[in-house]
């Protein structure tokens, strides 16, 4: 343990990562602007504003992983961890921008999505060609730029640290496979609890919780038992985090979630909530409920009716209980670790928030 109070507060970590991002992106945007000023304004600047606007959950977990692994909160090692946290925020920027294109999402964080913004510019400037195709293409390029910069920053920061580099490589691959499975599942109208949870682990739990924690721990040279405990915590709490998001999609307050209820239904996503409802309807012989829920992804379904049906069948309670069970199990995995109390409290609070519906 160190002889001073470690930097563990979420707001302090957000600020430190934000400053690292600003410094790095200022230079990278300048490079793009030197090649083409308009590209600098319309693509590179969007990466900066997007990356700086997030909650920085993942970078906070990188930092906590470092401290849990025995790392200090100052010196060269701390600067490397902040750079890794900034890199993961850029990776998140890439993932969300591309996700919005794939989902045809009109908004992100209360503002027009990147592809929508560029399509509108195309129309207002009377460019030739199709505005939507132009918007999608520009958004893909913006996401690609964020991914390239994320890789550059991480590989510069973690040079000579093979464990950390392997975790980063694995995370990227898992996210791509998870997104593929998600899109394929929608196209096939798959309704399977097991497949839904597999997607949740690969697409969300991996790069939201598990890999950020393990990346920080690897950068600190954490002993194997600590990294293993963080791995288990990350998998459990990461899936709980996604299940909570699925529940909020139907049962959350739009004023708090920033989205209209039922987005997952409109996109035909295979979630544990929907798959469980179909299973329960089949077992109970509720043909009306089964017809309604099996129509998701192929015909318009009223979100309020679907929400009421899933609650009546017991699917909502089933998912709430599983979410709570995962969060509790994840918390128990770190209970015995000899880590800084501020880090432990932060991780326990995060696990609790993942089960708070």
Short mmCIF file of N, CA and C in Angstrom, two decimals, residues 173-327:
data_model
loop_
_atom_site.label_atom_id
_atom_site.label_comp_id
_atom_site.label_asym_id
_atom_site.label_seq_id
_atom_site.Cartn_x
_atom_site.Cartn_y
_atom_site.Cartn_z
N UNK A 173 -11.37 -8.17 -30.81
CA UNK A 173 -11.93 -9.31 -31.54
C UNK A 173 -13.28 -9.72 -30.95
N UNK A 174 -13.38 -9.76 -29.63
CA UNK A 174 -14.63 -10.15 -28.98
C UNK A 174 -15.77 -9.20 -29.33
N UNK A 175 -15.48 -7.91 -29.37
CA UNK A 175 -16.52 -6.93 -29.70
C UNK A 175 -17.02 -7.15 -31.13
N UNK A 176 -16.09 -7.39 -32.07
CA UNK A 176 -16.49 -7.61 -33.47
C UNK A 176 -17.34 -8.87 -33.60
N UNK A 177 -16.92 -9.94 -32.93
CA UNK A 177 -17.69 -11.18 -32.99
C UNK A 177 -19.06 -10.98 -32.33
N UNK A 178 -19.08 -10.29 -31.20
CA UNK A 178 -20.35 -10.04 -30.53
C UNK A 178 -21.30 -9.22 -31.39
N UNK A 179 -20.78 -8.22 -32.10
CA UNK A 179 -21.63 -7.42 -32.97
C UNK A 179 -22.13 -8.24 -34.15
N UNK A 180 -21.26 -9.09 -34.69
CA UNK A 180 -21.69 -9.99 -35.77
C UNK A 180 -22.83 -10.89 -35.31
N UNK A 181 -22.67 -11.49 -34.14
CA UNK A 181 -23.71 -12.38 -33.62
C UNK A 181 -25.01 -11.63 -33.36
N UNK A 182 -24.90 -10.39 -32.90
CA UNK A 182 -26.09 -9.57 -32.65
C UNK A 182 -26.84 -9.30 -33.95
N UNK A 183 -26.13 -8.88 -34.99
CA UNK A 183 -26.76 -8.60 -36.27
C UNK A 183 -27.34 -9.87 -36.90
N UNK A 184 -26.59 -10.95 -36.82
CA UNK A 184 -27.08 -12.21 -37.38
C UNK A 184 -28.31 -12.69 -36.64
N UNK A 185 -28.29 -12.53 -35.33
CA UNK A 185 -29.43 -12.95 -34.52
C UNK A 185 -30.69 -12.18 -34.90
N UNK A 186 -30.53 -10.87 -35.16
CA UNK A 186 -31.68 -10.07 -35.58
C UNK A 186 -32.20 -10.55 -36.94
N UNK A 187 -31.28 -10.81 -37.86
CA UNK A 187 -31.69 -11.23 -39.21
C UNK A 187 -32.40 -12.57 -39.20
N UNK A 188 -31.97 -13.45 -38.29
CA UNK A 188 -32.57 -14.79 -38.21
C UNK A 188 -33.76 -14.83 -37.26
N UNK A 189 -34.07 -13.69 -36.64
CA UNK A 189 -35.10 -13.61 -35.59
C UNK A 189 -34.92 -14.72 -34.56
N UNK A 190 -33.68 -14.89 -34.11
CA UNK A 190 -33.39 -15.90 -33.09
C UNK A 190 -33.95 -15.45 -31.75
N UNK A 191 -34.49 -16.39 -31.00
CA UNK A 191 -35.02 -16.09 -29.67
C UNK A 191 -34.52 -17.17 -28.72
N UNK A 192 -33.34 -16.93 -28.17
CA UNK A 192 -32.67 -17.92 -27.33
C UNK A 192 -31.99 -17.21 -26.17
N UNK A 193 -32.31 -17.65 -24.95
CA UNK A 193 -31.68 -17.06 -23.77
C UNK A 193 -30.18 -17.27 -23.81
N UNK A 194 -29.75 -18.48 -24.13
CA UNK A 194 -28.32 -18.78 -24.15
C UNK A 194 -27.57 -17.93 -25.16
N UNK A 195 -28.13 -17.77 -26.35
CA UNK A 195 -27.45 -16.96 -27.37
C UNK A 195 -27.47 -15.49 -27.00
N UNK A 196 -28.54 -15.03 -26.39
CA UNK A 196 -28.61 -13.64 -25.96
C UNK A 196 -27.53 -13.34 -24.92
N UNK A 197 -27.35 -14.24 -23.97
CA UNK A 197 -26.34 -14.03 -22.93
C UNK A 197 -24.93 -14.12 -23.49
N UNK A 198 -24.75 -14.95 -24.51
CA UNK A 198 -23.42 -15.03 -25.15
C UNK A 198 -23.09 -13.71 -25.83
N UNK A 199 -24.07 -13.12 -26.52
CA UNK A 199 -23.85 -11.82 -27.15
C UNK A 199 -23.56 -10.77 -26.09
N UNK A 200 -24.31 -10.81 -25.00
CA UNK A 200 -24.10 -9.84 -23.92
C UNK A 200 -22.67 -9.93 -23.39
N UNK A 201 -22.16 -11.15 -23.27
CA UNK A 201 -20.80 -11.29 -22.72
C UNK A 201 -19.75 -10.77 -23.69
N UNK A 202 -19.91 -11.11 -24.98
CA UNK A 202 -18.90 -10.72 -25.96
C UNK A 202 -18.99 -9.24 -26.33
N UNK A 203 -20.22 -8.76 -26.52
CA UNK A 203 -20.40 -7.40 -27.04
C UNK A 203 -20.35 -6.34 -25.95
N UNK A 204 -20.81 -6.69 -24.75
CA UNK A 204 -20.90 -5.68 -23.69
C UNK A 204 -19.97 -5.96 -22.52
N UNK A 205 -20.11 -7.13 -21.90
CA UNK A 205 -19.35 -7.41 -20.68
C UNK A 205 -17.85 -7.34 -20.93
N UNK A 206 -17.41 -7.82 -22.08
CA UNK A 206 -15.98 -7.87 -22.37
C UNK A 206 -15.37 -6.47 -22.36
N UNK A 207 -15.86 -5.58 -23.22
CA UNK A 207 -15.16 -4.30 -23.34
C UNK A 207 -15.71 -3.21 -22.43
N UNK A 208 -16.81 -3.50 -21.75
CA UNK A 208 -17.33 -2.51 -20.81
C UNK A 208 -16.70 -2.68 -19.43
N UNK A 209 -16.52 -3.94 -18.97
CA UNK A 209 -16.08 -4.16 -17.60
C UNK A 209 -14.85 -5.07 -17.53
N UNK A 210 -14.96 -6.28 -18.06
CA UNK A 210 -13.90 -7.27 -17.85
C UNK A 210 -12.54 -6.83 -18.41
N UNK A 211 -12.50 -6.50 -19.70
CA UNK A 211 -11.22 -6.17 -20.33
C UNK A 211 -10.62 -4.86 -19.80
N UNK A 212 -11.41 -3.81 -19.58
CA UNK A 212 -10.80 -2.61 -18.97
C UNK A 212 -10.15 -2.89 -17.63
N UNK A 213 -10.82 -3.65 -16.75
CA UNK A 213 -10.23 -3.99 -15.46
C UNK A 213 -8.94 -4.78 -15.63
N UNK A 214 -8.97 -5.77 -16.50
CA UNK A 214 -7.81 -6.61 -16.69
C UNK A 214 -6.67 -5.85 -17.39
N UNK A 215 -7.03 -4.92 -18.24
CA UNK A 215 -6.00 -4.10 -18.90
C UNK A 215 -5.24 -3.28 -17.86
N UNK A 216 -5.99 -2.64 -16.95
CA UNK A 216 -5.33 -1.88 -15.90
C UNK A 216 -4.49 -2.75 -14.99
N UNK A 217 -5.03 -3.92 -14.65
CA UNK A 217 -4.29 -4.84 -13.78
C UNK A 217 -3.02 -5.33 -14.45
N UNK A 218 -3.09 -5.63 -15.75
CA UNK A 218 -1.91 -6.11 -16.47
C UNK A 218 -0.84 -5.03 -16.55
N UNK A 219 -1.26 -3.80 -16.73
CA UNK A 219 -0.30 -2.70 -16.78
C UNK A 219 0.43 -2.52 -15.45
N UNK A 220 -0.25 -2.93 -14.36
CA UNK A 220 0.38 -2.83 -13.04
C UNK A 220 1.17 -4.08 -12.69
N UNK A 221 1.14 -5.11 -13.55
CA UNK A 221 1.81 -6.37 -13.24
C UNK A 221 1.12 -7.12 -12.11
N UNK A 222 -0.21 -7.10 -12.10
CA UNK A 222 -0.98 -7.71 -11.02
C UNK A 222 -0.71 -9.21 -10.93
N UNK A 223 -0.71 -9.77 -9.73
CA UNK A 223 -0.57 -11.22 -9.58
C UNK A 223 -1.79 -11.94 -10.15
N UNK A 224 -1.60 -13.19 -10.54
CA UNK A 224 -2.66 -13.95 -11.20
C UNK A 224 -3.96 -14.01 -10.41
N UNK A 225 -3.94 -14.23 -9.08
CA UNK A 225 -5.21 -14.29 -8.35
C UNK A 225 -6.03 -13.00 -8.44
N UNK A 226 -5.36 -11.86 -8.46
CA UNK A 226 -6.07 -10.59 -8.57
C UNK A 226 -6.70 -10.46 -9.96
N UNK A 227 -5.92 -10.76 -11.00
CA UNK A 227 -6.47 -10.66 -12.35
C UNK A 227 -7.63 -11.62 -12.55
N UNK A 228 -7.53 -12.83 -11.97
CA UNK A 228 -8.60 -13.81 -12.11
C UNK A 228 -9.87 -13.34 -11.40
N UNK A 229 -9.71 -12.73 -10.22
CA UNK A 229 -10.87 -12.20 -9.50
C UNK A 229 -11.53 -11.08 -10.30
N UNK A 230 -10.73 -10.21 -10.89
CA UNK A 230 -11.27 -9.12 -11.70
C UNK A 230 -11.94 -9.64 -12.97
N UNK A 231 -11.38 -10.71 -13.52
CA UNK A 231 -12.00 -11.33 -14.70
C UNK A 231 -13.42 -11.82 -14.36
N UNK A 232 -13.53 -12.56 -13.25
CA UNK A 232 -14.84 -13.06 -12.85
C UNK A 232 -15.81 -11.94 -12.53
N UNK A 233 -15.33 -10.96 -11.80
CA UNK A 233 -16.17 -9.79 -11.50
C UNK A 233 -16.65 -9.14 -12.80
N UNK A 234 -15.73 -8.93 -13.73
CA UNK A 234 -16.06 -8.24 -14.96
C UNK A 234 -17.08 -8.98 -15.80
N UNK A 235 -16.95 -10.30 -15.88
CA UNK A 235 -17.91 -11.07 -16.67
C UNK A 235 -19.30 -11.00 -16.06
N UNK A 236 -19.37 -11.19 -14.75
CA UNK A 236 -20.69 -11.19 -14.09
C UNK A 236 -21.34 -9.81 -14.12
N UNK A 237 -20.60 -8.81 -13.67
CA UNK A 237 -21.16 -7.47 -13.58
C UNK A 237 -21.40 -6.89 -14.98
N UNK A 238 -20.55 -7.23 -15.93
CA UNK A 238 -20.74 -6.75 -17.29
C UNK A 238 -22.03 -7.25 -17.92
N UNK A 239 -22.35 -8.53 -17.72
CA UNK A 239 -23.61 -9.07 -18.24
C UNK A 239 -24.79 -8.44 -17.49
N UNK A 240 -24.65 -8.29 -16.17
CA UNK A 240 -25.71 -7.64 -15.39
C UNK A 240 -25.97 -6.23 -15.93
N UNK A 241 -24.91 -5.54 -16.26
CA UNK A 241 -25.01 -4.18 -16.80
C UNK A 241 -25.85 -4.16 -18.08
N UNK A 242 -25.64 -5.15 -18.96
CA UNK A 242 -26.41 -5.22 -20.19
C UNK A 242 -27.86 -5.62 -19.93
N UNK A 243 -28.08 -6.56 -19.03
CA UNK A 243 -29.45 -6.96 -18.71
C UNK A 243 -30.24 -5.77 -18.15
N UNK A 244 -29.58 -4.97 -17.32
CA UNK A 244 -30.22 -3.76 -16.81
C UNK A 244 -30.60 -2.83 -17.96
N UNK A 245 -29.71 -2.70 -18.93
CA UNK A 245 -29.99 -1.84 -20.08
C UNK A 245 -31.19 -2.37 -20.87
N UNK A 246 -31.27 -3.69 -21.00
CA UNK A 246 -32.42 -4.29 -21.70
C UNK A 246 -33.72 -3.98 -20.97
N UNK A 247 -33.70 -4.05 -19.65
CA UNK A 247 -34.89 -3.75 -18.86
C UNK A 247 -35.27 -2.27 -18.98
N UNK A 248 -34.27 -1.40 -18.92
CA UNK A 248 -34.56 0.03 -19.02
C UNK A 248 -35.10 0.40 -20.39
N UNK A 249 -34.76 -0.39 -21.41
CA UNK A 249 -35.27 -0.11 -22.75
C UNK A 249 -36.80 -0.17 -22.78
N UNK A 250 -37.38 -1.04 -21.97
CA UNK A 250 -38.84 -1.17 -21.93
C UNK A 250 -39.48 -0.49 -20.72
N UNK A 251 -38.79 -0.54 -19.59
CA UNK A 251 -39.39 -0.09 -18.34
C UNK A 251 -38.77 1.19 -17.78
N UNK A 252 -37.79 1.74 -18.46
CA UNK A 252 -37.13 2.94 -17.96
C UNK A 252 -37.90 4.21 -18.28
N UNK A 253 -37.56 5.26 -17.59
CA UNK A 253 -38.15 6.58 -17.82
C UNK A 253 -37.40 7.26 -18.95
N UNK A 254 -38.08 7.59 -20.07
CA UNK A 254 -37.39 8.22 -21.20
C UNK A 254 -36.65 9.50 -20.82
N UNK A 255 -37.15 10.21 -19.81
CA UNK A 255 -36.48 11.44 -19.38
C UNK A 255 -35.10 11.14 -18.80
N UNK A 256 -34.95 9.93 -18.26
CA UNK A 256 -33.66 9.53 -17.68
C UNK A 256 -32.81 8.73 -18.65
N UNK A 257 -33.44 7.88 -19.47
CA UNK A 257 -32.67 7.04 -20.39
C UNK A 257 -32.28 7.78 -21.66
N UNK A 258 -33.03 8.84 -22.01
CA UNK A 258 -32.73 9.59 -23.22
C UNK A 258 -33.16 8.88 -24.49
N UNK A 259 -34.08 7.92 -24.40
CA UNK A 259 -34.54 7.22 -25.59
C UNK A 259 -35.99 6.79 -25.41
N UNK A 260 -36.65 6.60 -26.51
CA UNK A 260 -38.03 6.14 -26.47
C UNK A 260 -38.08 4.66 -26.11
N UNK A 261 -39.10 4.24 -25.35
CA UNK A 261 -39.18 2.82 -24.96
C UNK A 261 -39.32 1.91 -26.18
N UNK A 262 -38.69 0.75 -26.11
CA UNK A 262 -38.91 -0.28 -27.12
C UNK A 262 -37.96 -0.25 -28.30
N UNK A 263 -36.80 0.39 -28.17
CA UNK A 263 -35.85 0.39 -29.30
C UNK A 263 -35.41 -1.02 -29.65
N UNK A 264 -35.16 -1.84 -28.62
CA UNK A 264 -34.72 -3.21 -28.88
C UNK A 264 -35.79 -4.01 -29.61
N UNK A 265 -37.06 -3.74 -29.29
CA UNK A 265 -38.15 -4.43 -29.98
C UNK A 265 -38.20 -4.01 -31.44
N UNK A 266 -38.09 -2.72 -31.68
CA UNK A 266 -38.15 -2.23 -33.07
C UNK A 266 -37.01 -2.79 -33.91
N UNK A 267 -35.87 -3.00 -33.29
CA UNK A 267 -34.72 -3.54 -34.03
C UNK A 267 -34.74 -5.06 -34.09
N UNK A 268 -35.65 -5.68 -33.35
CA UNK A 268 -35.75 -7.14 -33.35
C UNK A 268 -34.61 -7.83 -32.65
N UNK A 269 -34.05 -7.19 -31.62
CA UNK A 269 -32.90 -7.77 -30.92
C UNK A 269 -33.31 -9.00 -30.10
N UNK A 270 -32.40 -9.95 -30.08
CA UNK A 270 -32.58 -11.14 -29.24
C UNK A 270 -32.04 -10.82 -27.86
N UNK A 271 -32.94 -10.63 -26.90
CA UNK A 271 -32.53 -10.34 -25.52
C UNK A 271 -33.02 -11.44 -24.60
N UNK A 272 -32.41 -11.54 -23.43
CA UNK A 272 -32.89 -12.50 -22.44
C UNK A 272 -34.34 -12.23 -22.07
N UNK A 273 -34.69 -10.95 -22.01
CA UNK A 273 -36.05 -10.56 -21.64
C UNK A 273 -37.06 -11.10 -22.65
N UNK A 274 -36.82 -10.87 -23.93
CA UNK A 274 -37.74 -11.33 -24.96
C UNK A 274 -37.75 -12.85 -25.06
N UNK A 275 -36.56 -13.46 -25.10
CA UNK A 275 -36.48 -14.92 -25.22
C UNK A 275 -37.14 -15.62 -24.03
N UNK A 276 -36.97 -15.08 -22.84
CA UNK A 276 -37.61 -15.67 -21.66
C UNK A 276 -39.11 -15.55 -21.75
N UNK A 277 -39.60 -14.41 -22.24
CA UNK A 277 -41.04 -14.23 -22.39
C UNK A 277 -41.64 -15.24 -23.34
N UNK A 278 -40.96 -15.49 -24.45
CA UNK A 278 -41.46 -16.46 -25.42
C UNK A 278 -41.48 -17.86 -24.80
N UNK A 279 -40.40 -18.21 -24.09
CA UNK A 279 -40.36 -19.53 -23.41
C UNK A 279 -41.50 -19.67 -22.42
N UNK A 280 -41.73 -18.65 -21.63
CA UNK A 280 -42.79 -18.71 -20.61
C UNK A 280 -44.18 -18.76 -21.26
N UNK A 281 -44.37 -18.04 -22.35
CA UNK A 281 -45.66 -18.07 -23.05
C UNK A 281 -45.92 -19.45 -23.62
N UNK A 282 -44.88 -20.08 -24.17
CA UNK A 282 -45.05 -21.44 -24.71
C UNK A 282 -45.43 -22.42 -23.61
N UNK A 283 -44.69 -22.34 -22.49
CA UNK A 283 -44.92 -23.29 -21.41
C UNK A 283 -46.30 -23.11 -20.77
N UNK A 284 -46.78 -21.90 -20.73
CA UNK A 284 -48.08 -21.64 -20.10
C UNK A 284 -49.24 -21.79 -21.07
N UNK A 285 -48.93 -21.95 -22.36
CA UNK A 285 -49.99 -22.08 -23.36
C UNK A 285 -50.69 -20.77 -23.65
N UNK A 286 -50.02 -19.65 -23.40
CA UNK A 286 -50.61 -18.32 -23.64
C UNK A 286 -50.38 -17.96 -25.11
N UNK A 287 -51.33 -18.36 -25.95
CA UNK A 287 -51.15 -18.20 -27.39
C UNK A 287 -51.15 -16.73 -27.82
N UNK A 288 -51.94 -15.90 -27.15
CA UNK A 288 -51.98 -14.48 -27.50
C UNK A 288 -50.65 -13.82 -27.21
N UNK A 289 -50.09 -14.12 -26.04
CA UNK A 289 -48.78 -13.55 -25.70
C UNK A 289 -47.70 -14.07 -26.64
N UNK A 290 -47.78 -15.35 -26.97
CA UNK A 290 -46.79 -15.95 -27.86
C UNK A 290 -46.83 -15.29 -29.24
N UNK A 291 -48.03 -15.06 -29.77
CA UNK A 291 -48.16 -14.42 -31.08
C UNK A 291 -47.59 -13.00 -31.06
N UNK A 292 -47.87 -12.29 -29.97
CA UNK A 292 -47.36 -10.92 -29.86
C UNK A 292 -45.85 -10.90 -29.84
N UNK A 293 -45.25 -11.72 -28.97
CA UNK A 293 -43.80 -11.68 -28.78
C UNK A 293 -43.04 -12.27 -29.97
N UNK A 294 -43.62 -13.28 -30.61
CA UNK A 294 -42.95 -13.85 -31.78
C UNK A 294 -43.01 -12.92 -32.98
N UNK A 295 -43.89 -11.92 -32.91
CA UNK A 295 -43.97 -10.95 -33.99
C UNK A 295 -42.88 -9.89 -33.95
N UNK A 296 -42.15 -9.82 -32.84
CA UNK A 296 -41.10 -8.82 -32.71
C UNK A 296 -40.05 -9.02 -33.80
N UNK A 297 -39.73 -7.95 -34.48
CA UNK A 297 -38.73 -8.03 -35.55
C UNK A 297 -39.32 -8.25 -36.92
N UNK A 298 -40.61 -8.64 -36.98
CA UNK A 298 -41.24 -8.89 -38.28
C UNK A 298 -42.47 -8.00 -38.49
N UNK A 299 -43.16 -7.67 -37.41
CA UNK A 299 -44.32 -6.77 -37.50
C UNK A 299 -44.20 -5.73 -36.38
N UNK A 300 -44.82 -4.55 -36.54
CA UNK A 300 -44.77 -3.54 -35.47
C UNK A 300 -45.44 -4.06 -34.19
N UNK A 301 -44.77 -3.85 -33.08
CA UNK A 301 -45.29 -4.28 -31.78
C UNK A 301 -45.32 -3.07 -30.85
N UNK A 302 -46.45 -2.90 -30.17
CA UNK A 302 -46.59 -1.78 -29.24
C UNK A 302 -45.72 -2.03 -28.01
N UNK A 303 -44.75 -1.15 -27.72
CA UNK A 303 -43.86 -1.37 -26.58
C UNK A 303 -44.60 -1.50 -25.25
N UNK A 304 -45.64 -0.70 -25.05
CA UNK A 304 -46.39 -0.76 -23.78
C UNK A 304 -47.08 -2.11 -23.63
N UNK A 305 -47.66 -2.63 -24.71
CA UNK A 305 -48.31 -3.93 -24.65
C UNK A 305 -47.29 -5.04 -24.42
N UNK A 306 -46.15 -4.94 -25.10
CA UNK A 306 -45.10 -5.94 -24.90
C UNK A 306 -44.57 -5.90 -23.47
N UNK A 307 -44.39 -4.71 -22.92
CA UNK A 307 -43.90 -4.57 -21.55
C UNK A 307 -44.86 -5.20 -20.56
N UNK A 308 -46.15 -4.92 -20.75
CA UNK A 308 -47.16 -5.49 -19.84
C UNK A 308 -47.20 -7.00 -19.96
N UNK A 309 -47.10 -7.51 -21.19
CA UNK A 309 -47.15 -8.96 -21.42
C UNK A 309 -45.95 -9.65 -20.78
N UNK A 310 -44.77 -9.10 -20.96
CA UNK A 310 -43.57 -9.70 -20.38
C UNK A 310 -43.62 -9.67 -18.86
N UNK A 311 -44.17 -8.62 -18.31
CA UNK A 311 -44.29 -8.56 -16.85
C UNK A 311 -45.31 -9.57 -16.34
N UNK A 312 -46.43 -9.69 -17.04
CA UNK A 312 -47.46 -10.65 -16.62
C UNK A 312 -46.96 -12.09 -16.70
N UNK A 313 -46.17 -12.38 -17.70
CA UNK A 313 -45.64 -13.74 -17.86
C UNK A 313 -44.58 -14.08 -16.81
N UNK A 314 -43.99 -13.06 -16.22
CA UNK A 314 -42.92 -13.28 -15.24
C UNK A 314 -41.52 -13.11 -15.81
N UNK A 315 -41.43 -12.70 -17.10
CA UNK A 315 -40.11 -12.55 -17.73
C UNK A 315 -39.34 -11.38 -17.11
N UNK A 316 -40.03 -10.31 -16.81
CA UNK A 316 -39.34 -9.16 -16.21
C UNK A 316 -38.72 -9.55 -14.88
N UNK A 317 -39.48 -10.20 -14.02
CA UNK A 317 -38.94 -10.60 -12.71
C UNK A 317 -37.78 -11.58 -12.87
N UNK A 318 -37.89 -12.47 -13.85
CA UNK A 318 -36.83 -13.45 -14.07
C UNK A 318 -35.51 -12.75 -14.41
N UNK A 319 -35.59 -11.74 -15.30
CA UNK A 319 -34.38 -11.02 -15.71
C UNK A 319 -33.85 -10.16 -14.56
N UNK A 320 -34.75 -9.51 -13.84
CA UNK A 320 -34.34 -8.71 -12.67
C UNK A 320 -33.59 -9.59 -11.67
N UNK A 321 -34.14 -10.78 -11.40
CA UNK A 321 -33.50 -11.69 -10.44
C UNK A 321 -32.13 -12.15 -10.94
N UNK A 322 -32.03 -12.45 -12.23
CA UNK A 322 -30.75 -12.90 -12.78
C UNK A 322 -29.72 -11.77 -12.75
N UNK A 323 -30.18 -10.58 -13.05
CA UNK A 323 -29.32 -9.40 -13.00
C UNK A 323 -28.76 -9.21 -11.58
N UNK A 324 -29.63 -9.31 -10.60
CA UNK A 324 -29.21 -9.17 -9.20
C UNK A 324 -28.24 -10.27 -8.81
N UNK A 325 -28.53 -11.51 -9.21
CA UNK A 325 -27.68 -12.64 -8.88
C UNK A 325 -26.27 -12.46 -9.45
N UNK A 326 -26.20 -12.01 -10.72
CA UNK A 326 -24.89 -11.79 -11.34
C UNK A 326 -24.12 -10.68 -10.64
N UNK A 327 -24.80 -9.59 -10.32
CA UNK A 327 -24.13 -8.47 -9.65
C UNK A 327 -23.60 -8.89 -8.29
#
